[in-house]
Amino acid sequence: MDLHLSSAEPTVEEKAAVDAELGPPESGWQGGVRRIEQEGRVAVGGREARSRRHLLLPVLHAVQARAGWISPGALNYVCLRLDVPPAEAHGVASFYGMFALDRRPPVVAHVCDDIGCMLRGAEAVCDELQTKLGPANAACQGGQAVWQRSPCLGLCERAPAVLITGAGENPGERVLAPATADAVQASIGDAVAGRWPAESDVFSPRLSVPQAGGATLRVLRRIGEAGPPALDHYLRLGGYQALRRSLDLGPEGVLREVMESRLVGRGGAAFPVGKKWEAVSLQSDRAGARYVVCNADESEPGTFKDRIVMEGDPFAILEGMTIAALAVGAQQGYIYIRGEYPLATRRLRQAIQSARAAGWLGGNILDRGLSFDIQVRRGAGAYICGEETALFNSIEGYRGEPRNKPPFPTQAGLFGRPTVVNNVETIVNIPEIILGGGAAYAQIGSLNSTGTRLFCLSGHVVRPGVYEAPFGLTLGEMIDLAGGVAGNGRLQAVLLGGAAGAFVSPSELHMLLTFEGARSIGATLGSGVIMLFDDSVDLKQILLRIAAFFRDESCGQCVPCRVGTVRQEEALHRLAHARPLQSFADEVKTLREMGQAMRDASICGLGQTASSAIESALHRWSLFA
Amino acid sequence: MSDAPSALHPIPRGPVPEAPPAHSVRRIDVRIDGQTVSVPEGATILHAAREAGIDTPTLCYLESLAPVNVCRVCVVELEGSRALVPACSRKVEPGMIIHTDSERVRLSRRMVLEFLASSVDVSTAPEFQGYLQRYAAHPERFGASAATVAQAPKIDNELYIRDYSKCILCYKCVEACGVEAQNTFAIAVAGRGFSARIATEYEVPLPGSACVYCGNCIAVCPTGALMFKAEYDLRRDGAWDEARQNRTDTVCPYCGVGCNLTIHEQDGKIVHVSSPLDHSVTRGNLCIKGRFGWQFVEIQPAPDGQKSKKK
Ligand SMILES: Cc1cc2nc3c(=O)[nH]c(=O)nc-3n(C[C@H](O)[C@H](O)[C@H](O)COP(=O)(O)O)c2cc1C
Ligand code: SF4
Ligand code: SF4
Ligand code: SF4
Ligand code: FES
Ligand code: FES
């Protein structure tokens, strides 16, 4: 392939940012100095450069952080370095919400206006910002900053939430949660001046994990310190004992324990973990690479449990992934974390560094012949990249479009190789299972939902935060555990499982929080979201926000979802404004038909669930009449 | 030279020789709409349905391209599967039981067609129009204010135009420009969701892009979003008339590859050039010369035999 580049040149800063990520160019073919004696008659680049395409996303991040946007000149240089055609690189960059392809002010305040924050004053913050700074998406502070609305930032327990990002010589990030317009304005000023706090967020177990320190906790038991977790501390609390035991058990033994635990995935699809691992370990081609991927993209509105585990107990994730690697014969792992999680990213990277330095990652771990290392990859603002195959494409440097299945990740996953992909919460259950034994683990919870589950309580609840409980509590008991209904105290609805989940009504509080229990009332536990709405909330507005979320986050690949999410939102707008095309009944019928087609004909779970919360509400309440 | 082939006299196109079977392939039995059909291992449900004489609508599928299964108009019901599956890419497995005309299938196909026809101008997509009728689709049901992809056509060169208000985002042109044929990668899908679109980098006009004007994207476009400028101009002037057109099969005279061409001529002018999809050499693809380099045919020697002028 001949690269055809425009004449746009990168600035010195952009070039330096790319080179800092990729190393200096090795030849004139990659934009470096042309050494005529060595390179006069050979072409360098091609296939070898292209094999580094997986560095595209990290390099785009580097350019965005330095320049505040991806300019044509910078893109040219990235393309030259990685031998990627500019149309494709542009297609990738334009897929992600955090990248700008037009010049934009360096400081951006992402103000969450998603459902969790709506319940806790997000609109008031937006209104005040409008008065103080001018309208959203318009430059303010002398062209140095801009504020924009954002989908859920995964900080719902401390709503309303704002994330400030700043590009330039001294790039940085800062989380404000709970946020006030005054604090946002002041922090924007700091960011414009290049002043950033030492850590981007304050991790507060007291605020985020109300049960912290409790004796019944398993997965959350090590969370308690506010500061950066240290390896010593983790080891003192029994960390890495499970890996030692796993090495004694060997791959078959580990697999047996995980099978016996009957652990199912916590990312939403509830697939048995043992089966998944076994499928990878049984792949006939034993020589080639296999991968373990930790899905930390956590972008389902209302979900924040994985963030808290990453911030409070990152080593447990590394240990769990290492055990998975042992079980399936992988040597390389990836953690794909959403781009809006600066503190979790930093703490994971720090943890990986200290684990590497102490020999818990790398070659020949514990002198037992196990080799495994982990890389962190940051997403860049795309909910869909949490879908496992979209996630692979994103890591590989392609657009985050889900792949068709089959083949499944266990057969052809990351880089086309057999891959285990599991959610953060799933992975931190692994050390527990190995230590206590799979059979004992299976005793916890209910028959088909074993172990404990993390629930994300938010909205009109007295003590929002992450809660851990064995499967089998009723929804009412869970709400009581979190102090009961806040707001005006009169519960109107509960959203279970996130935007892709379902609404349930106060008459259903006796439902069991198990996979079976949720299924029996046509709901899902999804990613563990339990969001409460008091009866002052206009559910129509909530449904509209959910519809807008799916419209924004559809990858656009398949017709039912690309157009269906738009038509769904349009119909809801007409209903909410009492302007149906024919009759209310007709519109509702159309909504149902659209929902059916999206569920049946979409490629991936996003389109398949884009109507589920809306339909569950239509089923339970007559909102439009 | 009297028996030399002339562009106006078709060369009879013989049957394309079939490759000998490499080794005997296992055959798989599946049930489709009550019939049992036997197809080779690796075949798709679409293939099996054709074998059973069932006509399955397709938009993003083309024999010469790897399936991208994005349009979802070909979905069928597979017993045991929660969602419908795309016939064009799903490979057959022993014992599959498939329904291609169930209530669920018809609903999804109709909705897909309504979604597309309510957002895209399908006036130059005759096959699509046929599907709309077949599934009794009513794209107008979403009202006059339904969002569309309407936009002005991009006319930035003399050879072909891009009218993305007619684009159903079937990815075929991207495939043809990329790994499936041309390996030029001038265009890609950019943006996300309803704003996803086919674009060059930063939407630069084609002359500034990597495009080499092979026109292989035009050849695969199912909706007329990509169109010869000659055809576009005639249509704009209301002069496009397929009834008055002749199609002539010939061989490209430019180079030794010897690509087969089909010349579409109206009123003595060449208005379109294609190549047979099933041709073993071209697979429907050409280069700029074979695709667009035919002006010389229209240029007649001037009476004095010295200078040429355009007819
Ligand atoms: C639109 C969409 C978004 C998803 N987002 C996430 C996510 O953020 N985190 C996650 O773990 N799984 C997510 N999933 C589920 C993954 O595809 C996959 O099932 C999961 O990572 C497997 O891990 P588990 O078996 O441990 O749950 C998402 C799925 C879809 C369809
Ligand atoms: S369902 Fe939506 S998100 Fe999933 S592949 Fe289709 S368009 Fe993309
Ligand atoms: S321009 Fe044509 S070929 Fe390309 S995606 Fe659109 S409809 Fe398909
Ligand atoms: S179309 Fe191009 S490649 Fe084919 S014969 Fe003509 S000049 Fe040669
Ligand atoms: S952080 Fe605002 S809704 Fe989750
Ligand atoms: S033809 Fe099968 S999905 Fe488009």
PDB file of N, CA and C and ligand atoms in Angstrom, chain B residues 252-259 261 286-291, ligand 4:
ATOM      1  N   CYS B 252     -11.018  -4.600 -22.627  1.00  0.00           N
ATOM      2  CA  CYS B 252     -10.307  -3.331 -22.506  1.00  0.00           C
ATOM      3  C   CYS B 252      -9.054  -3.349 -23.385  1.00  0.00           C
ATOM      4  N   PRO B 253      -8.851  -2.326 -24.176  1.00  0.00           N
ATOM      5  CA  PRO B 253      -7.726  -2.328 -25.110  1.00  0.00           C
ATOM      6  C   PRO B 253      -6.418  -1.822 -24.515  1.00  0.00           C
ATOM      7  N   TYR B 254      -6.424  -1.397 -23.250  1.00  0.00           N
ATOM      8  CA  TYR B 254      -5.260  -0.645 -22.779  1.00  0.00           C
ATOM      9  C   TYR B 254      -4.054  -1.494 -22.397  1.00  0.00           C
ATOM     10  N   CYS B 255      -4.281  -2.593 -21.698  1.00  0.00           N
ATOM     11  CA  CYS B 255      -3.092  -3.303 -21.241  1.00  0.00           C
ATOM     12  C   CYS B 255      -3.311  -4.796 -21.299  1.00  0.00           C
ATOM     13  N   GLY B 256      -2.269  -5.540 -20.990  1.00  0.00           N
ATOM     14  CA  GLY B 256      -2.280  -6.982 -21.179  1.00  0.00           C
ATOM     15  C   GLY B 256      -3.145  -7.755 -20.211  1.00  0.00           C
ATOM     16  N   VAL B 257      -3.652  -7.104 -19.178  1.00  0.00           N
ATOM     17  CA  VAL B 257      -4.532  -7.832 -18.254  1.00  0.00           C
ATOM     18  C   VAL B 257      -5.777  -8.292 -19.005  1.00  0.00           C
ATOM     19  N   GLY B 258      -6.246  -7.445 -19.906  1.00  0.00           N
ATOM     20  CA  GLY B 258      -7.364  -7.843 -20.745  1.00  0.00           C
ATOM     21  C   GLY B 258      -8.674  -7.948 -20.007  1.00  0.00           C
ATOM     22  N   CYS B 259      -9.004  -6.932 -19.242  1.00  0.00           N
ATOM     23  CA  CYS B 259     -10.250  -6.977 -18.475  1.00  0.00           C
ATOM     24  C   CYS B 259     -11.460  -6.950 -19.402  1.00  0.00           C
ATOM     25  N   LEU B 261     -15.074  -5.720 -20.325  1.00  0.00           N
ATOM     26  CA  LEU B 261     -15.864  -4.520 -20.046  1.00  0.00           C
ATOM     27  C   LEU B 261     -17.272  -4.706 -20.573  1.00  0.00           C
ATOM     28  N   LEU B 286     -12.030  -2.843 -12.224  1.00  0.00           N
ATOM     29  CA  LEU B 286     -11.275  -2.308 -13.356  1.00  0.00           C
ATOM     30  C   LEU B 286     -10.303  -1.268 -12.827  1.00  0.00           C
ATOM     31  N   CYS B 287      -9.535  -0.654 -13.729  1.00  0.00           N
ATOM     32  CA  CYS B 287      -8.721   0.489 -13.324  1.00  0.00           C
ATOM     33  C   CYS B 287      -9.261   1.736 -14.022  1.00  0.00           C
ATOM     34  N   ILE B 288      -8.668   2.857 -13.739  1.00  0.00           N
ATOM     35  CA  ILE B 288      -9.198   4.124 -14.267  1.00  0.00           C
ATOM     36  C   ILE B 288      -9.320   4.113 -15.786  1.00  0.00           C
ATOM     37  N   LYS B 289      -8.399   3.406 -16.442  1.00  0.00           N
ATOM     38  CA  LYS B 289      -8.404   3.455 -17.905  1.00  0.00           C
ATOM     39  C   LYS B 289      -9.612   2.704 -18.464  1.00  0.00           C
ATOM     40  N   GLY B 290      -9.754   1.473 -17.999  1.00  0.00           N
ATOM     41  CA  GLY B 290     -10.886   0.699 -18.497  1.00  0.00           C
ATOM     42  C   GLY B 290     -12.214   1.290 -18.072  1.00  0.00           C
ATOM     43  N   ARG B 291     -12.236   1.895 -16.881  1.00  0.00           N
ATOM     44  CA  ARG B 291     -13.493   2.413 -16.345  1.00  0.00           C
ATOM     45  C   ARG B 291     -13.895   3.723 -17.023  1.00  0.00           C
TER      46      ARG B 291
HETATM   47  S1  SF4 C   4      -9.135  -2.014 -16.984  1.00  0.00           S
HETATM   48 FE1  SF4 C   4      -7.060  -1.373 -16.449  1.00  0.00          FE
HETATM   49  S2  SF4 C   4      -6.117  -3.268 -15.763  1.00  0.00           S
HETATM   50 FE2  SF4 C   4      -7.918  -3.890 -16.886  1.00  0.00          FE
HETATM   51  S3  SF4 C   4      -7.174  -4.209 -18.991  1.00  0.00           S
HETATM   52 FE3  SF4 C   4      -7.882  -2.108 -18.878  1.00  0.00          FE
HETATM   53  S4  SF4 C   4      -6.060  -0.917 -18.404  1.00  0.00           S
HETATM   54 FE4  SF4 C   4      -5.586  -3.061 -17.939  1.00  0.00          FE
END
